mmCIF file of C-alpha atoms in Angstrom:
data_model
loop_
_atom_site.group_PDB
_atom_site.id
_atom_site.type_symbol
_atom_site.label_atom_id
_atom_site.label_comp_id
_atom_site.label_asym_id
_atom_site.label_seq_id
_atom_site.Cartn_x
_atom_site.Cartn_y
_atom_site.Cartn_z
ATOM 1 C CA ASP A 124 163.301 43.290 15.499
ATOM 2 C CA THR A 125 159.675 43.526 14.396
ATOM 3 C CA ALA A 126 157.466 41.346 16.586
ATOM 4 C CA VAL A 127 154.676 40.458 14.141
ATOM 5 C CA SER A 128 155.406 41.160 10.520
ATOM 6 C CA GLN A 129 153.167 40.803 7.508
ATOM 7 C CA THR A 130 153.900 40.987 3.823
ATOM 8 C CA PRO A 131 152.943 42.653 1.648
ATOM 9 C CA LYS A 132 151.734 45.857 3.269
ATOM 10 C CA TYR A 133 149.656 46.760 0.225
ATOM 11 C CA LEU A 134 148.124 44.439 -2.314
ATOM 12 C CA VAL A 135 146.095 45.502 -5.340
ATOM 13 C CA THR A 136 144.705 42.765 -7.522
ATOM 14 C CA GLN A 137 141.926 41.981 -9.947
ATOM 15 C CA MET A 138 138.773 40.061 -9.226
ATOM 16 C CA GLY A 139 139.162 36.345 -9.664
ATOM 17 C CA ASN A 140 142.853 36.251 -8.822
ATOM 18 C CA ASP A 141 144.413 34.165 -6.063
ATOM 19 C CA LYS A 142 146.694 35.876 -3.571
ATOM 20 C CA SER A 143 148.555 35.130 -0.361
ATOM 21 C CA ILE A 144 149.505 37.224 2.649
ATOM 22 C CA LYS A 145 152.367 36.051 4.819
ATOM 23 C CA CYS A 146 152.775 36.518 8.552
ATOM 24 C CA GLU A 147 155.646 35.765 10.874
ATOM 25 C CA GLN A 148 156.097 36.398 14.585
ATOM 26 C CA ASN A 149 159.353 36.290 16.508
ATOM 27 C CA LEU A 150 157.798 36.513 19.960
ATOM 28 C CA GLY A 151 157.860 32.783 20.608
ATOM 29 C CA HIS A 152 154.065 32.768 20.843
ATOM 30 C CA ASP A 153 152.055 29.616 20.330
ATOM 31 C CA THR A 154 148.879 31.160 18.988
ATOM 32 C CA MET A 155 148.338 33.214 15.867
ATOM 33 C CA TYR A 156 145.312 34.916 14.346
ATOM 34 C CA TRP A 157 143.939 36.542 11.251
ATOM 35 C CA TYR A 158 141.554 39.465 11.594
ATOM 36 C CA LYS A 159 139.676 41.419 8.962
ATOM 37 C CA GLN A 160 139.035 45.144 9.334
ATOM 38 C CA ASP A 161 136.492 46.560 6.936
ATOM 39 C CA SER A 162 136.185 50.091 5.607
ATOM 40 C CA LYS A 163 134.271 51.162 8.729
ATOM 41 C CA LYS A 164 137.125 49.859 10.852
ATOM 42 C CA PHE A 165 135.065 47.025 12.314
ATOM 43 C CA LEU A 166 137.480 44.331 13.425
ATOM 44 C CA LYS A 167 136.510 40.672 13.242
ATOM 45 C CA ILE A 168 138.396 37.480 13.982
ATOM 46 C CA MET A 169 138.695 35.103 11.050
ATOM 47 C CA PHE A 170 140.990 32.303 12.186
ATOM 48 C CA SER A 171 143.138 31.250 15.080
ATOM 49 C CA TYR A 172 145.882 28.634 15.134
ATOM 50 C CA ASN A 173 147.633 27.143 18.118
ATOM 51 C CA ASN A 174 150.837 25.259 17.435
ATOM 52 C CA LYS A 175 149.861 24.837 13.810
ATOM 53 C CA GLU A 176 146.375 23.569 14.620
ATOM 54 C CA LEU A 177 143.215 25.428 13.713
ATOM 55 C CA ILE A 178 141.231 26.348 16.838
ATOM 56 C CA ILE A 179 138.987 29.155 15.669
ATOM 57 C CA ASN A 180 137.312 29.320 12.304
ATOM 58 C CA GLU A 181 134.645 31.965 12.163
ATOM 59 C CA THR A 182 132.129 32.166 9.368
ATOM 60 C CA VAL A 183 134.536 32.849 6.573
ATOM 61 C CA PRO A 184 134.096 31.797 2.927
ATOM 62 C CA ASN A 185 136.113 28.706 2.123
ATOM 63 C CA ARG A 186 137.943 30.774 -0.489
ATOM 64 C CA PHE A 187 140.033 31.831 2.515
ATOM 65 C CA SER A 188 142.489 29.179 3.619
ATOM 66 C CA PRO A 189 145.001 29.736 6.393
ATOM 67 C CA LYS A 190 148.190 27.711 6.434
ATOM 68 C CA SER A 191 150.581 27.363 9.341
ATOM 69 C CA PRO A 192 153.851 25.654 8.408
ATOM 70 C CA ASP A 193 155.155 26.166 11.947
ATOM 71 C CA LYS A 194 154.013 28.010 15.014
ATOM 72 C CA ALA A 195 155.873 31.178 14.023
ATOM 73 C CA HIS A 196 154.113 31.511 10.680
ATOM 74 C CA LEU A 197 150.500 31.830 9.645
ATOM 75 C CA ASN A 198 149.803 32.612 6.018
ATOM 76 C CA LEU A 199 146.469 33.488 4.477
ATOM 77 C CA HIS A 200 145.634 32.354 0.985
ATOM 78 C CA ILE A 201 142.603 33.755 -0.786
ATOM 79 C CA ASN A 202 141.162 32.189 -3.933
ATOM 80 C CA SER A 203 138.931 33.820 -6.515
ATOM 81 C CA LEU A 204 139.112 37.266 -4.978
ATOM 82 C CA GLU A 205 135.934 39.332 -4.894
ATOM 83 C CA LEU A 206 135.355 43.063 -4.546
ATOM 84 C CA GLY A 207 133.987 42.512 -1.048
ATOM 85 C CA ASP A 208 137.283 41.036 0.066
ATOM 86 C CA SER A 209 138.807 44.511 -0.017
ATOM 87 C CA ALA A 210 139.817 45.274 3.562
ATOM 88 C CA VAL A 211 142.783 45.470 5.870
ATOM 89 C CA TYR A 212 143.889 42.068 7.119
ATOM 90 C CA PHE A 213 145.746 41.870 10.399
ATOM 91 C CA CYS A 214 147.846 39.048 11.656
ATOM 92 C CA ALA A 215 148.311 38.770 15.418
ATOM 93 C CA SER A 216 149.785 36.448 17.988
ATOM 94 C CA SER A 217 149.467 35.664 21.667
ATOM 95 C CA ARG A 218 151.361 33.546 24.192
ATOM 96 C CA GLY A 219 148.855 30.748 24.161
ATOM 97 C CA THR A 220 145.235 29.859 23.909
ATOM 98 C CA GLY A 221 144.653 31.182 27.405
ATOM 99 C CA ALA A 222 146.412 34.468 26.774
ATOM 100 C CA THR A 223 143.816 37.084 26.203
ATOM 101 C CA GLU A 224 145.860 39.915 24.741
ATOM 102 C CA ALA A 225 147.074 39.899 21.188
ATOM 103 C CA PHE A 226 150.040 41.494 19.469
ATOM 104 C CA PHE A 227 149.200 42.795 16.017
ATOM 105 C CA GLY A 228 151.090 43.195 12.794
ATOM 106 C CA GLN A 229 150.861 46.385 10.776
ATOM 107 C CA GLY A 230 148.213 45.037 8.460
ATOM 108 C CA THR A 231 147.882 44.306 4.770
ATOM 109 C CA ARG A 232 145.583 46.575 2.808
ATOM 110 C CA LEU A 233 143.990 44.454 0.130
ATOM 111 C CA THR A 234 142.217 46.209 -2.713
ATOM 112 C CA VAL A 235 140.330 44.135 -5.259
ATOM 113 C CA VAL A 236 139.515 45.940 -8.490
ATOM 114 C CA ALA B 102 127.350 36.467 24.710
ATOM 115 C CA GLN B 103 129.738 39.276 25.381
ATOM 116 C CA SER B 104 129.512 42.647 23.709
ATOM 117 C CA VAL B 105 131.225 46.005 23.735
ATOM 118 C CA THR B 106 129.770 49.404 22.970
ATOM 119 C CA GLN B 107 131.796 52.493 22.266
ATOM 120 C CA PRO B 108 129.118 55.191 22.164
ATOM 121 C CA ASP B 109 131.278 57.848 20.556
ATOM 122 C CA ILE B 110 132.167 57.243 16.939
ATOM 123 C CA HIS B 111 134.277 60.368 16.670
ATOM 124 C CA ILE B 112 135.721 62.719 19.276
ATOM 125 C CA THR B 113 137.651 65.936 18.702
ATOM 126 C CA VAL B 114 139.715 67.544 21.430
ATOM 127 C CA SER B 115 142.224 70.348 21.500
ATOM 128 C CA GLU B 116 145.844 69.559 22.165
ATOM 129 C CA GLY B 117 146.503 69.808 25.873
ATOM 130 C CA ALA B 118 142.891 69.161 26.810
ATOM 131 C CA SER B 119 141.775 66.150 28.791
ATOM 132 C CA LEU B 120 140.261 63.131 27.131
ATOM 133 C CA GLU B 121 137.757 60.469 28.078
ATOM 134 C CA LEU B 122 136.699 57.695 25.721
ATOM 135 C CA ARG B 123 133.734 55.647 26.788
ATOM 136 C CA CYS B 124 133.395 51.893 26.740
ATOM 137 C CA ASN B 125 130.497 49.830 28.010
ATOM 138 C CA TYR B 126 130.556 46.061 28.044
ATOM 139 C CA SER B 127 128.190 43.211 28.572
ATOM 140 C CA TYR B 128 129.561 39.990 30.026
ATOM 141 C CA GLY B 129 128.167 37.437 32.416
ATOM 142 C CA ALA B 130 131.271 36.899 34.547
ATOM 143 C CA THR B 131 134.293 38.948 35.452
ATOM 144 C CA PRO B 132 135.501 40.459 32.217
ATOM 145 C CA TYR B 133 138.989 40.927 30.957
ATOM 146 C CA LEU B 134 139.054 44.413 29.450
ATOM 147 C CA PHE B 135 141.463 46.014 27.041
ATOM 148 C CA TRP B 136 142.089 49.246 25.241
ATOM 149 C CA TYR B 137 143.998 49.157 21.985
ATOM 150 C CA VAL B 138 145.152 52.081 19.842
ATOM 151 C CA GLN B 139 145.516 52.007 16.081
ATOM 152 C CA SER B 140 147.560 54.830 14.607
ATOM 153 C CA PRO B 141 147.033 55.598 10.916
ATOM 154 C CA GLY B 142 148.413 52.827 8.743
ATOM 155 C CA GLN B 143 149.454 50.760 11.744
ATOM 156 C CA GLY B 144 148.285 47.689 13.577
ATOM 157 C CA LEU B 145 146.649 47.690 16.968
ATOM 158 C CA GLN B 146 148.799 48.277 20.016
ATOM 159 C CA LEU B 147 147.718 47.412 23.530
ATOM 160 C CA LEU B 148 147.419 50.503 25.741
ATOM 161 C CA LEU B 149 146.308 48.806 28.926
ATOM 162 C CA LYS B 150 144.339 45.908 30.325
ATOM 163 C CA TYR B 151 142.274 45.029 33.363
ATOM 164 C CA PHE B 152 141.982 41.538 34.778
ATOM 165 C CA SER B 153 141.436 42.018 38.498
ATOM 166 C CA GLY B 154 142.570 44.035 41.484
ATOM 167 C CA ASP B 155 142.873 47.795 41.456
ATOM 168 C CA THR B 156 140.112 49.169 39.282
ATOM 169 C CA LEU B 157 142.252 52.059 38.058
ATOM 170 C CA VAL B 158 144.850 50.785 35.640
ATOM 171 C CA GLN B 159 147.738 52.651 34.150
ATOM 172 C CA GLY B 160 148.864 52.095 30.615
ATOM 173 C CA ILE B 161 151.415 53.297 28.160
ATOM 174 C CA LYS B 162 151.598 56.802 26.695
ATOM 175 C CA GLY B 163 150.057 58.367 29.797
ATOM 176 C CA PHE B 164 146.680 56.650 29.474
ATOM 177 C CA GLU B 165 144.638 55.196 32.292
ATOM 178 C CA ALA B 166 141.286 53.462 32.513
ATOM 179 C CA GLU B 167 138.869 52.797 35.326
ATOM 180 C CA PHE B 168 136.792 49.653 35.653
ATOM 181 C CA LYS B 169 133.355 50.313 37.132
ATOM 182 C CA ARG B 170 131.455 47.095 37.583
ATOM 183 C CA SER B 171 128.257 48.852 38.664
ATOM 184 C CA GLN B 172 128.192 50.788 35.409
ATOM 185 C CA SER B 173 129.669 48.041 33.210
ATOM 186 C CA SER B 174 132.142 50.578 31.989
ATOM 187 C CA PHE B 175 135.846 50.789 31.296
ATOM 188 C CA ASN B 176 136.489 54.356 30.193
ATOM 189 C CA LEU B 177 139.857 55.475 28.931
ATOM 190 C CA ARG B 178 141.315 58.777 30.093
ATOM 191 C CA LYS B 179 144.282 60.998 29.520
ATOM 192 C CA PRO B 180 144.816 64.288 31.351
ATOM 193 C CA SER B 181 146.529 66.124 28.486
ATOM 194 C CA VAL B 182 146.253 65.009 24.894
ATOM 195 C CA HIS B 183 149.137 65.299 22.461
ATOM 196 C CA TRP B 184 148.771 65.641 18.699
ATOM 197 C CA SER B 185 150.329 62.203 18.304
ATOM 198 C CA ASP B 186 147.378 60.674 20.160
ATOM 199 C CA ALA B 187 145.191 61.147 17.096
ATOM 200 C CA ALA B 188 144.211 57.594 16.222
ATOM 201 C CA GLU B 189 141.491 54.975 16.384
ATOM 202 C CA TYR B 190 140.816 53.515 19.821
ATOM 203 C CA PHE B 191 139.274 50.121 20.407
ATOM 204 C CA CYS B 192 137.883 48.708 23.610
ATOM 205 C CA ALA B 193 137.715 44.921 23.868
ATOM 206 C CA VAL B 194 136.317 42.389 26.321
ATOM 207 C CA GLY B 195 137.485 38.843 26.844
ATOM 208 C CA ALA B 196 137.472 36.179 29.520
ATOM 209 C CA GLU B 197 139.972 34.405 31.712
ATOM 210 C CA ASN B 198 141.889 31.626 30.018
ATOM 211 C CA THR B 199 140.136 32.358 26.792
ATOM 212 C CA ASN B 200 141.801 32.648 23.451
ATOM 213 C CA ALA B 201 142.400 36.261 22.430
ATOM 214 C CA GLY B 202 140.511 35.487 19.258
ATOM 215 C CA LYS B 203 137.381 35.136 21.359
ATOM 216 C CA SER B 204 137.651 38.717 22.584
ATOM 217 C CA THR B 205 135.026 41.049 21.260
ATOM 218 C CA PHE B 206 136.082 44.430 19.974
ATOM 219 C CA GLY B 207 134.034 47.586 20.012
ATOM 220 C CA ASP B 208 133.485 49.493 16.809
ATOM 221 C CA GLY B 209 136.163 52.011 17.683
ATOM 222 C CA THR B 210 136.339 55.722 18.439
ATOM 223 C CA THR B 211 138.236 58.021 16.130
ATOM 224 C CA LEU B 212 140.146 60.694 18.018
ATOM 225 C CA THR B 213 141.029 63.930 16.248
ATOM 226 C CA VAL B 214 143.352 66.374 18.001
ATOM 227 C CA LYS B 215 143.091 70.056 17.119
ATOM 228 C CA PRO B 216 146.221 72.206 17.351
#
């Protein structure tokens, strides 16, 4: 009965590869997010989707492409991975665009070697 | 622009001792304030939030926080810390009817609990 689930939990890959992280929420929320947490634990918003539409797109390289097939899913695809992409990526959701609190998944630790 | 400062990068307390984690914010209107906890290897979990009303808010796991507008602070407290409280704590500020993605997080405070 996990609320926000991400897969995989750990991902180790070589530079230049393309990888995807999947996220699903069963809370019935309309809005989903991707956050990046770097090695110093700084947390930054990357993207936000509301009902499958992109509403927040922070300054993120276009190698990162979110995809939302439906409002319960928000996947993150990363092309041409670089060493600096190594981080923990969190998916989150909230009731709507006006809901200020977010519910987070357990994170995906991405290591690029 | 809104901002959040958590002055203490790392705090160590003994089990059973009281705890206070500091959070200062900058926001032009009435802020929405949050404390999240991140246990090792886990995602962030909301401890408590303040939108309006009583300035002392109670949260989960025995935590409370007090909103002080005059000091632009929202400090988190717990009277008696348990070893399981060792974690990273994030303060965040947002605004009414604003997407959670627009909330600004502090840089976090790492709490270590000594036996």
